[in-house]
Short mmCIF file of N, CA and C in Angstrom, two decimals:
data_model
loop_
_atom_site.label_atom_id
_atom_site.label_comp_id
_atom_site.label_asym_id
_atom_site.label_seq_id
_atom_site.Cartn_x
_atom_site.Cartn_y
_atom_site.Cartn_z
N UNK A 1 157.37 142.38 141.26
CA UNK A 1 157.37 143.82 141.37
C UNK A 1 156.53 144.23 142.57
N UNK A 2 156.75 145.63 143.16
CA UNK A 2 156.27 145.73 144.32
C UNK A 2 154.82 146.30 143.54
N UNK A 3 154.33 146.96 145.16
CA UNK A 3 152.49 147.75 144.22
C UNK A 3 153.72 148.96 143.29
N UNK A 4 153.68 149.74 144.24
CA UNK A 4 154.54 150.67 143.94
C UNK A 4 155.32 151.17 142.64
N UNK A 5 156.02 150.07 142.16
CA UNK A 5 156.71 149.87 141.06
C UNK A 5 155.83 149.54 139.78
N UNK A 6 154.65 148.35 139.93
CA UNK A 6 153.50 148.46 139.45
C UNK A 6 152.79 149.79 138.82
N UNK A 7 152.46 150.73 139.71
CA UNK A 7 151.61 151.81 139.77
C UNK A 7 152.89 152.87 138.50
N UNK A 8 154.30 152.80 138.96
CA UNK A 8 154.87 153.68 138.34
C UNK A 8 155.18 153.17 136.77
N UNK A 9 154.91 152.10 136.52
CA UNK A 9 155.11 151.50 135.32
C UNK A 9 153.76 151.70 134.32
N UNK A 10 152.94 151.80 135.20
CA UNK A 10 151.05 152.13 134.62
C UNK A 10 151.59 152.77 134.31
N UNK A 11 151.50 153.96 134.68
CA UNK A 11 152.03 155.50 134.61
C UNK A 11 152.78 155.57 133.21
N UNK A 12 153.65 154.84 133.47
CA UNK A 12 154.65 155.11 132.22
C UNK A 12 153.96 154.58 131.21
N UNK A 13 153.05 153.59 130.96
CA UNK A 13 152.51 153.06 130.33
C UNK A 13 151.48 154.05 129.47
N UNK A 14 151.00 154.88 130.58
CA UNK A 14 149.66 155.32 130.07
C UNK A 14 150.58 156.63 129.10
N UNK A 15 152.33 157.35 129.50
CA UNK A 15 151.89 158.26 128.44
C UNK A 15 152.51 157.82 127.22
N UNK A 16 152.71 156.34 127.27
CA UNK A 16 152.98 155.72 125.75
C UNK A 16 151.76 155.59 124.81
N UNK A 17 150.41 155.20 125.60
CA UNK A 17 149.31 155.03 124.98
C UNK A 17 148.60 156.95 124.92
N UNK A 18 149.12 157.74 125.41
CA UNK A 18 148.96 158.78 124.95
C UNK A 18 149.46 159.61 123.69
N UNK A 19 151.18 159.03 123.67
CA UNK A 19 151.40 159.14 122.34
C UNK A 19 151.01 158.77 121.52
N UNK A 20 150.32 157.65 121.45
CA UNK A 20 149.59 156.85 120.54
C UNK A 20 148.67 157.28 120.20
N UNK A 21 147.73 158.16 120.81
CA UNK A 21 146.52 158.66 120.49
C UNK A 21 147.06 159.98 120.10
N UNK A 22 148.01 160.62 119.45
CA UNK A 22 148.36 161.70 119.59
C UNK A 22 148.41 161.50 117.58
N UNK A 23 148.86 160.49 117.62
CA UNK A 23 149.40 159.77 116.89
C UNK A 23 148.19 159.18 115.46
N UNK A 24 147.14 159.06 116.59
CA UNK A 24 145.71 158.71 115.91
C UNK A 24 145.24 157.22 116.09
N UNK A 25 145.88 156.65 117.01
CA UNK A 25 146.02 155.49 117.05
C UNK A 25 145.10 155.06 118.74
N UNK A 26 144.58 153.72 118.41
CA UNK A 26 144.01 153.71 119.74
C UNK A 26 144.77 153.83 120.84
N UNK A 27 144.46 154.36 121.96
CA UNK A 27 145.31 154.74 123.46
C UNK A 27 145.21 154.05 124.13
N UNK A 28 146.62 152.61 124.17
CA UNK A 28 146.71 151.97 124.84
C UNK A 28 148.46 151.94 124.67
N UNK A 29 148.95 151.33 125.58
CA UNK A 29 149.93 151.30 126.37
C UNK A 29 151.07 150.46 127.13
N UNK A 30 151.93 149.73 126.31
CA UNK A 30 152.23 148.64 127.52
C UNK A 30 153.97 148.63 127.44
N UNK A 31 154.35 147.84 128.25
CA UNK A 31 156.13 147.90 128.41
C UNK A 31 156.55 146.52 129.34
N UNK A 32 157.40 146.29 128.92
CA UNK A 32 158.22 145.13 129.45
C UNK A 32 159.63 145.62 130.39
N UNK A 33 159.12 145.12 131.73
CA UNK A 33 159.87 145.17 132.03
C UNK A 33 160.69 144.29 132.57
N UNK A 34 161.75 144.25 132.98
CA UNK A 34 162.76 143.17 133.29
C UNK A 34 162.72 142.48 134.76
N UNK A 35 163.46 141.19 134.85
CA UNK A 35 163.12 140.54 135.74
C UNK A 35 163.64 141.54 137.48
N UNK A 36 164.27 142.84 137.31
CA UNK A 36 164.76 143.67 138.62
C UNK A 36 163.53 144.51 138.39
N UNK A 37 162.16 144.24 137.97
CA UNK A 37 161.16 145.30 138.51
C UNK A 37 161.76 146.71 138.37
N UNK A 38 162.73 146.94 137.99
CA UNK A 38 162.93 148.70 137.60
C UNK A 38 163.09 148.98 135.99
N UNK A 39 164.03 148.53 135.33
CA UNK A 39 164.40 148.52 133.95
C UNK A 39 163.34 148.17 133.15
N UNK A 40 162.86 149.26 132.14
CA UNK A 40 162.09 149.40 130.85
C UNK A 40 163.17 148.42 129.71
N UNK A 41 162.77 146.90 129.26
CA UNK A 41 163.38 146.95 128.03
C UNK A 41 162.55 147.71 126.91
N UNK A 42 161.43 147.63 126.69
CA UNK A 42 160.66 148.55 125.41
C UNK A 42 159.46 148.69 125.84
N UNK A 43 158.64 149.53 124.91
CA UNK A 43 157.38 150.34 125.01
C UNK A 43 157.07 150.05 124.17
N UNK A 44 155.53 149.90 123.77
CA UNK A 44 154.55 150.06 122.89
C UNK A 44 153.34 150.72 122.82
N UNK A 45 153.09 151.21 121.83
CA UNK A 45 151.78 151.60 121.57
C UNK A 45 151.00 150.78 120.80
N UNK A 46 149.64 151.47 121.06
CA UNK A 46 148.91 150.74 119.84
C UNK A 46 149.02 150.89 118.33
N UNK A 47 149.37 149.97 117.09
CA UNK A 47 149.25 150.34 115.85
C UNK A 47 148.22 150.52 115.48
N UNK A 48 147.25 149.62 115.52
CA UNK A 48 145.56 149.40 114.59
C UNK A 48 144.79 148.33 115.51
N UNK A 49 143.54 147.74 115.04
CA UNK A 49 142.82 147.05 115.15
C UNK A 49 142.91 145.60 115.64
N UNK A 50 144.22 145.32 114.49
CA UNK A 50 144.91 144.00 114.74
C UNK A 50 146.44 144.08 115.41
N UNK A 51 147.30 145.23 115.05
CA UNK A 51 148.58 145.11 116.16
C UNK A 51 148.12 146.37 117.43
N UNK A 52 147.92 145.20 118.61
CA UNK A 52 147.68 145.90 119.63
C UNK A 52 149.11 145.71 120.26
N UNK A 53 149.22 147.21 121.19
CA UNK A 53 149.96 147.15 122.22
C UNK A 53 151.12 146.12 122.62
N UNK A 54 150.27 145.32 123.68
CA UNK A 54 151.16 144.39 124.17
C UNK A 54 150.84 142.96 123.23
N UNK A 55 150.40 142.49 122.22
CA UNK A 55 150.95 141.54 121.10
C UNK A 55 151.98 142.19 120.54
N UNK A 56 152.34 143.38 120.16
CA UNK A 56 152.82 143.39 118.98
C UNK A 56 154.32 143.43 120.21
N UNK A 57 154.54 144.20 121.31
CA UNK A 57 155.49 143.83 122.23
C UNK A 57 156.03 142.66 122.40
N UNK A 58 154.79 141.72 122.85
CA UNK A 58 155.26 140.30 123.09
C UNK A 58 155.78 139.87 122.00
N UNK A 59 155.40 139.86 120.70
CA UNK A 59 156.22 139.39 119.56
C UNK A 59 157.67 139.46 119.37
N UNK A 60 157.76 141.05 119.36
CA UNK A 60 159.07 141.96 119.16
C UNK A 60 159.84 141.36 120.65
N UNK A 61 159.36 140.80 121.71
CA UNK A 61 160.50 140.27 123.21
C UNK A 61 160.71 139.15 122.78
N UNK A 62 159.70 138.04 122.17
CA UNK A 62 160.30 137.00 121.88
C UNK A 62 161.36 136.58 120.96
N UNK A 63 161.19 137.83 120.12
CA UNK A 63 162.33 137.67 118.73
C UNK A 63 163.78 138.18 119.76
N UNK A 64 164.02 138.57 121.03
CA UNK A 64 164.94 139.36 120.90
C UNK A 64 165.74 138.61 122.43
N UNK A 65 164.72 138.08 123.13
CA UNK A 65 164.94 137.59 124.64
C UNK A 65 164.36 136.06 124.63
N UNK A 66 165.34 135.16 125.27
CA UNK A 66 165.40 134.12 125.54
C UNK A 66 163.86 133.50 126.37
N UNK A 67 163.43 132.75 126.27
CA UNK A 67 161.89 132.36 126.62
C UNK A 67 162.45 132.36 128.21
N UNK A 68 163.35 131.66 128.65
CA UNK A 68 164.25 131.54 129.87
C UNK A 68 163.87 133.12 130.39
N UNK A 69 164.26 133.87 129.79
CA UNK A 69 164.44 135.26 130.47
C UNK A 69 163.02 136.09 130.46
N UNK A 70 162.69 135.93 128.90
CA UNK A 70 161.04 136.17 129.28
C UNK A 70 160.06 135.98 130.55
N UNK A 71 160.44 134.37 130.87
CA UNK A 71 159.49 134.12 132.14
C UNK A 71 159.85 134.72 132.96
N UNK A 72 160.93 135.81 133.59
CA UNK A 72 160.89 136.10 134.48
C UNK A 72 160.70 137.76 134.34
N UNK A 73 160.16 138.55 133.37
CA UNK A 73 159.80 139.68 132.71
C UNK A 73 157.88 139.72 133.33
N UNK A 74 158.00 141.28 133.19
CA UNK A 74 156.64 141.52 133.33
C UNK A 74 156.00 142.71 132.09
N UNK A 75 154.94 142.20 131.60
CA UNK A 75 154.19 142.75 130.69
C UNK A 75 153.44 143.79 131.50
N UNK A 76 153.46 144.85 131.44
CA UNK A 76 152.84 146.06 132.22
C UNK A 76 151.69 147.01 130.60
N UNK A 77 150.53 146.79 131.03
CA UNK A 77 149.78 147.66 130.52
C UNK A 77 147.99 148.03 130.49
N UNK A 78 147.87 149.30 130.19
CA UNK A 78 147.17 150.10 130.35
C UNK A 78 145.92 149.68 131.12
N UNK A 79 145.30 148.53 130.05
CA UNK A 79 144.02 147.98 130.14
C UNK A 79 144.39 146.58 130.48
N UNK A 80 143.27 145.41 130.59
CA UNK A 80 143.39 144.42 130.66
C UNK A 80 143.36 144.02 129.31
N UNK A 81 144.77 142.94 129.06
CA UNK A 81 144.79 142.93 127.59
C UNK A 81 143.20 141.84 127.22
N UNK A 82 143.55 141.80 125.41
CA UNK A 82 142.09 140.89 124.99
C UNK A 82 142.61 139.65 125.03
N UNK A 83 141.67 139.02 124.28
CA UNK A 83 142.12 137.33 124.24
C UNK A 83 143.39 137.50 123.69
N UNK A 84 143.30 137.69 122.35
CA UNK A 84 144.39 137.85 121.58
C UNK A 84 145.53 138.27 121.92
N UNK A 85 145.93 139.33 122.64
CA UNK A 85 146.55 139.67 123.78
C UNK A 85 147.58 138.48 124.79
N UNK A 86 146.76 138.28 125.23
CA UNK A 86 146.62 137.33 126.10
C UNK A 86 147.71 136.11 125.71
N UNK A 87 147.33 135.63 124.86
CA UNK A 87 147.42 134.53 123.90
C UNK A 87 149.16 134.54 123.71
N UNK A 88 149.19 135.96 123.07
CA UNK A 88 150.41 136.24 122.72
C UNK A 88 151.89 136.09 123.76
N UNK A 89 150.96 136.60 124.51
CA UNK A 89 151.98 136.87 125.81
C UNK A 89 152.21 135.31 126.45
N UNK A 90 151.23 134.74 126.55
CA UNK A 90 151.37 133.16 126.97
C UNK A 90 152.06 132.51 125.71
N UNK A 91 152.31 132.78 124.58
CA UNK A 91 153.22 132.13 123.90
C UNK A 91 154.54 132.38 124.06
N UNK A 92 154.55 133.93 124.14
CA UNK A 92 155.93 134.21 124.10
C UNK A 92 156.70 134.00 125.81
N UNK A 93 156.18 133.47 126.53
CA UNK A 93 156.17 133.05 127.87
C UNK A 93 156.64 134.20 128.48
N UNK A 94 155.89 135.19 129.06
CA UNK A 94 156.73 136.29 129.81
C UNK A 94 155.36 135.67 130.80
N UNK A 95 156.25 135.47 132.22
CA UNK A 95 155.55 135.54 133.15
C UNK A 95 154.83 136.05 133.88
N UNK A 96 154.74 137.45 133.89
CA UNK A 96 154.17 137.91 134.36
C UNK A 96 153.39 139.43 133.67
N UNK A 97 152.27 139.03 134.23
CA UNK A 97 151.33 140.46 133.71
C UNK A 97 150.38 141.43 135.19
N UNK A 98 151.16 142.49 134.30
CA UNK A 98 150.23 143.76 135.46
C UNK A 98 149.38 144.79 134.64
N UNK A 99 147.72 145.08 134.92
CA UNK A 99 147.20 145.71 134.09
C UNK A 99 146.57 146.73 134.16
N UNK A 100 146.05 147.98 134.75
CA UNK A 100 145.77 149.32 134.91
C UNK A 100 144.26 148.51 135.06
N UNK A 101 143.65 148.92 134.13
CA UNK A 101 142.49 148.91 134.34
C UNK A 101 141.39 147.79 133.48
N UNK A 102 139.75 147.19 134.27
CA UNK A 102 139.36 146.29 133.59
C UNK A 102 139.03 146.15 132.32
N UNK A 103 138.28 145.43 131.60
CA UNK A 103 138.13 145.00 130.13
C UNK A 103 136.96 145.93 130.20
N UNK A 104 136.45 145.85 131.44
CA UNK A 104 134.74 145.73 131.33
C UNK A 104 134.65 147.58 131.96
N UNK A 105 135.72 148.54 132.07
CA UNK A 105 135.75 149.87 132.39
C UNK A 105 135.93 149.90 130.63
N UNK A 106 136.77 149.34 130.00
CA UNK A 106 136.92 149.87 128.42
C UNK A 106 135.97 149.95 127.49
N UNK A 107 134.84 148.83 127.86
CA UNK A 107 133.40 148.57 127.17
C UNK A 107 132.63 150.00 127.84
N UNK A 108 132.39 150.20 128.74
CA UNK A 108 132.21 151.42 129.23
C UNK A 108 132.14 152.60 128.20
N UNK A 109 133.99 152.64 128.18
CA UNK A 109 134.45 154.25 127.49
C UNK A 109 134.20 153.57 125.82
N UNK A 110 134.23 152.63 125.59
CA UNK A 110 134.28 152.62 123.48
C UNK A 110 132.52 152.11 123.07
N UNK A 111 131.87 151.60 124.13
CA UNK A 111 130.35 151.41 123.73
C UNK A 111 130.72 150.48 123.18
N UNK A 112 129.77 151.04 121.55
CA UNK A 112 129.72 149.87 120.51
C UNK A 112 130.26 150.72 119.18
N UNK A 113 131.58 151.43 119.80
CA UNK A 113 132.85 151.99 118.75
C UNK A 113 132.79 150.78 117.33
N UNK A 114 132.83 151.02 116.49
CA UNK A 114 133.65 150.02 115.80
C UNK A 114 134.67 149.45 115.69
N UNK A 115 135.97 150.69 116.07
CA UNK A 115 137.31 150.14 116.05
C UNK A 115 137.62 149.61 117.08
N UNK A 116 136.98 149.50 117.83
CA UNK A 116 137.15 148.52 118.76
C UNK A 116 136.11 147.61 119.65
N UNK A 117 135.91 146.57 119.07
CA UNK A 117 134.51 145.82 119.82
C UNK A 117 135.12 144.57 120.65
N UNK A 118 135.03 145.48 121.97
CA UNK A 118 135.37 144.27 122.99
C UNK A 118 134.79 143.27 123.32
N UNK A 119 136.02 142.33 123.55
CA UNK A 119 135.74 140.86 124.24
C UNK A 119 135.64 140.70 125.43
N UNK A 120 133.91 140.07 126.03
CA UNK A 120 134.07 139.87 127.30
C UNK A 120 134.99 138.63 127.88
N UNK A 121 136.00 138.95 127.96
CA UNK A 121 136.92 137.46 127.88
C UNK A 121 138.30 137.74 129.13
N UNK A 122 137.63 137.46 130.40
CA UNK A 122 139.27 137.87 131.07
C UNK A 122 140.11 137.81 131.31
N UNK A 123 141.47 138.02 130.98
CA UNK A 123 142.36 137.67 130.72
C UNK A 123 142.88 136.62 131.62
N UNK A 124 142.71 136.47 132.82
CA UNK A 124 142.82 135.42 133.54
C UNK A 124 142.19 134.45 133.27
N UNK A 125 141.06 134.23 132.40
CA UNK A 125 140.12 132.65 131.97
C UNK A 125 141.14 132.36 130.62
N UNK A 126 141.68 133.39 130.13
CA UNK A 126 142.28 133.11 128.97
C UNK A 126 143.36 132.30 129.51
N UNK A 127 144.64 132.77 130.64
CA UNK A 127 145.39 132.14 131.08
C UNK A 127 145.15 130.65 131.88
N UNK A 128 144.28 130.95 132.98
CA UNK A 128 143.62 129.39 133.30
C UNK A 128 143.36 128.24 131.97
N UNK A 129 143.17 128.77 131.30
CA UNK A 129 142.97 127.54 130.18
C UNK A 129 144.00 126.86 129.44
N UNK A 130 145.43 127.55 130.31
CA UNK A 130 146.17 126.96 129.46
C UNK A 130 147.24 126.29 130.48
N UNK A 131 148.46 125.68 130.71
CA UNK A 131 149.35 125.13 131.51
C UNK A 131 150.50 125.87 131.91
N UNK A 132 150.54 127.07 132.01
CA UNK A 132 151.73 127.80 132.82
C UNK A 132 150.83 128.68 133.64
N UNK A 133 151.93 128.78 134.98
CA UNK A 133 151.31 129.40 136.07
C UNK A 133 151.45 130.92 135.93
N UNK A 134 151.40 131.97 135.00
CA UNK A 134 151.38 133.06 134.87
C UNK A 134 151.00 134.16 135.72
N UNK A 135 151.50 134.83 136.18
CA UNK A 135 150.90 135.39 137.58
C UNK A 135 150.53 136.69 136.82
N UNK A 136 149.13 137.31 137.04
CA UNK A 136 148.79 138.63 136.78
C UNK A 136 147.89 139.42 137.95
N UNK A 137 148.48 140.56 138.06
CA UNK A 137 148.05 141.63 138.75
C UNK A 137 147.17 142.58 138.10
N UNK A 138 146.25 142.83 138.95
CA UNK A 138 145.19 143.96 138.10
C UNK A 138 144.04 143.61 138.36
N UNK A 139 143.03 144.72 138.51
CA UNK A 139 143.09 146.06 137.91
C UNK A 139 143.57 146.78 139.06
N UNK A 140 143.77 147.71 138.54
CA UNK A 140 144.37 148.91 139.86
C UNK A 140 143.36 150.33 139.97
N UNK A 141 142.53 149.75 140.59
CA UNK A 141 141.24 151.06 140.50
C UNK A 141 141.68 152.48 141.02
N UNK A 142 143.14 152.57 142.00
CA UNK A 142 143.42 154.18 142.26
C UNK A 142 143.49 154.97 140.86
N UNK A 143 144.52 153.81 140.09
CA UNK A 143 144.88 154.49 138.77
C UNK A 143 143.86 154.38 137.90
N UNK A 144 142.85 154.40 137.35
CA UNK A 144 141.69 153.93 137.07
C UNK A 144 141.35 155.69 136.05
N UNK A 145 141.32 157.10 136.57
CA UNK A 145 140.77 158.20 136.15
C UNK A 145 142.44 158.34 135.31
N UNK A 146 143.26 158.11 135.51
CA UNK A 146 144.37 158.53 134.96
C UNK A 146 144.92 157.75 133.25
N UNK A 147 144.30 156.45 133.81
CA UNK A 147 144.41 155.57 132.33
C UNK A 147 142.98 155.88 131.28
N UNK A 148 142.11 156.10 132.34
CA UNK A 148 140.72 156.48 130.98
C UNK A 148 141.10 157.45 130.57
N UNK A 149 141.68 158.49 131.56
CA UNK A 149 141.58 159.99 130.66
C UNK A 149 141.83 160.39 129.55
N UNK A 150 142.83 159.32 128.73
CA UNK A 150 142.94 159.31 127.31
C UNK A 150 142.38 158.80 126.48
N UNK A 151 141.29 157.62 127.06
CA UNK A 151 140.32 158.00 126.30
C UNK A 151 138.49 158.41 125.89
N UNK A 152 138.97 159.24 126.76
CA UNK A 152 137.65 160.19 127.23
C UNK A 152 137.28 161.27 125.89
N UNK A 153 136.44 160.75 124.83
CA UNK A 153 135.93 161.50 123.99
C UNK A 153 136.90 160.64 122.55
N UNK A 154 137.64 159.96 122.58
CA UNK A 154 138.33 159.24 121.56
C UNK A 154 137.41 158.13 120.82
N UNK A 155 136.69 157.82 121.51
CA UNK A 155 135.68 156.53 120.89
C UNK A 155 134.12 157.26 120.07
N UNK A 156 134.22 158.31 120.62
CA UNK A 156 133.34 159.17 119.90
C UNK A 156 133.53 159.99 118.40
N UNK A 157 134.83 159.41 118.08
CA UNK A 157 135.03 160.62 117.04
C UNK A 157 134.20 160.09 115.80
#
């Protein structure tokens, strides 16, 4: 994917994780898109604590798309995903990941939230540790005020 296409997929990303918070749900954000860098196959939001975003995506692509076709898909979302995250997406082999913004801007905005206690863990040490060459892009600091803004005062409630 180009930057470009990148940046417009954040975007799209971030007002999925806005519905989500609309919703009551943590505000995060992610989408798969297909190996032509333009086509959305699906969106996610966040459910809870344990189905985040892009796991519960990666799950729902692997049940539906060929691992073949996966690898050449890109996981687009909000934040830098967690381990767990991570994990998922390297199972379900989608090759590629693009991510708005760092782990370590989210520790920032949630403190020491409960519902969410981040892992200093980056998603790239998560991938290095394992045997596919996964290519990920990120963070994208222009977009950076546009992905927090949802959740600016959410970790406080």
């Amino acid at each position: 994917m180009t930057p470009e296409q990148c940046r417009r997929h954040l975007l799209r990303a971030n007002e999925v994780a806005r519905r989500a918070a609309t919703l009551g749900r943590h505000p995060f954000g992610a989408l798969l898109v297909a190996p032509d860098g333009e086509t959305v196959l699906a969106e996610q939001g966040n459910i809870d604590t344990v189905h985040h975003a892009e796991a519960t995506l990666a799950r729902t692509a692997s049940l539906n798309y060929s691992r073949e076709y996966l690898w050449n898909c890109t996981l687009v979302t909000t934040f830098e995903p967690c381990a767990m995250c991570t994990g998922t997406l390297y199972w379900a082999n989608i090759g590629h990941l693009v991510y708005g913004a760092a782990e370590s801007t989210l520790l920032q905005l949630t403190g020491a939230a409960e519902d969410n206690p981040t892992l200093s863990l980056p998603c790239r040490t998560v991938i290095a540790s394992g045997q596919k060459a996964i290519r990920v892009e990120g963070p994208f600091p222009d977009l950076e005020p546009d992905l927090v803004a949802p959740h600016i005062g959410f970790w406080q409630r």
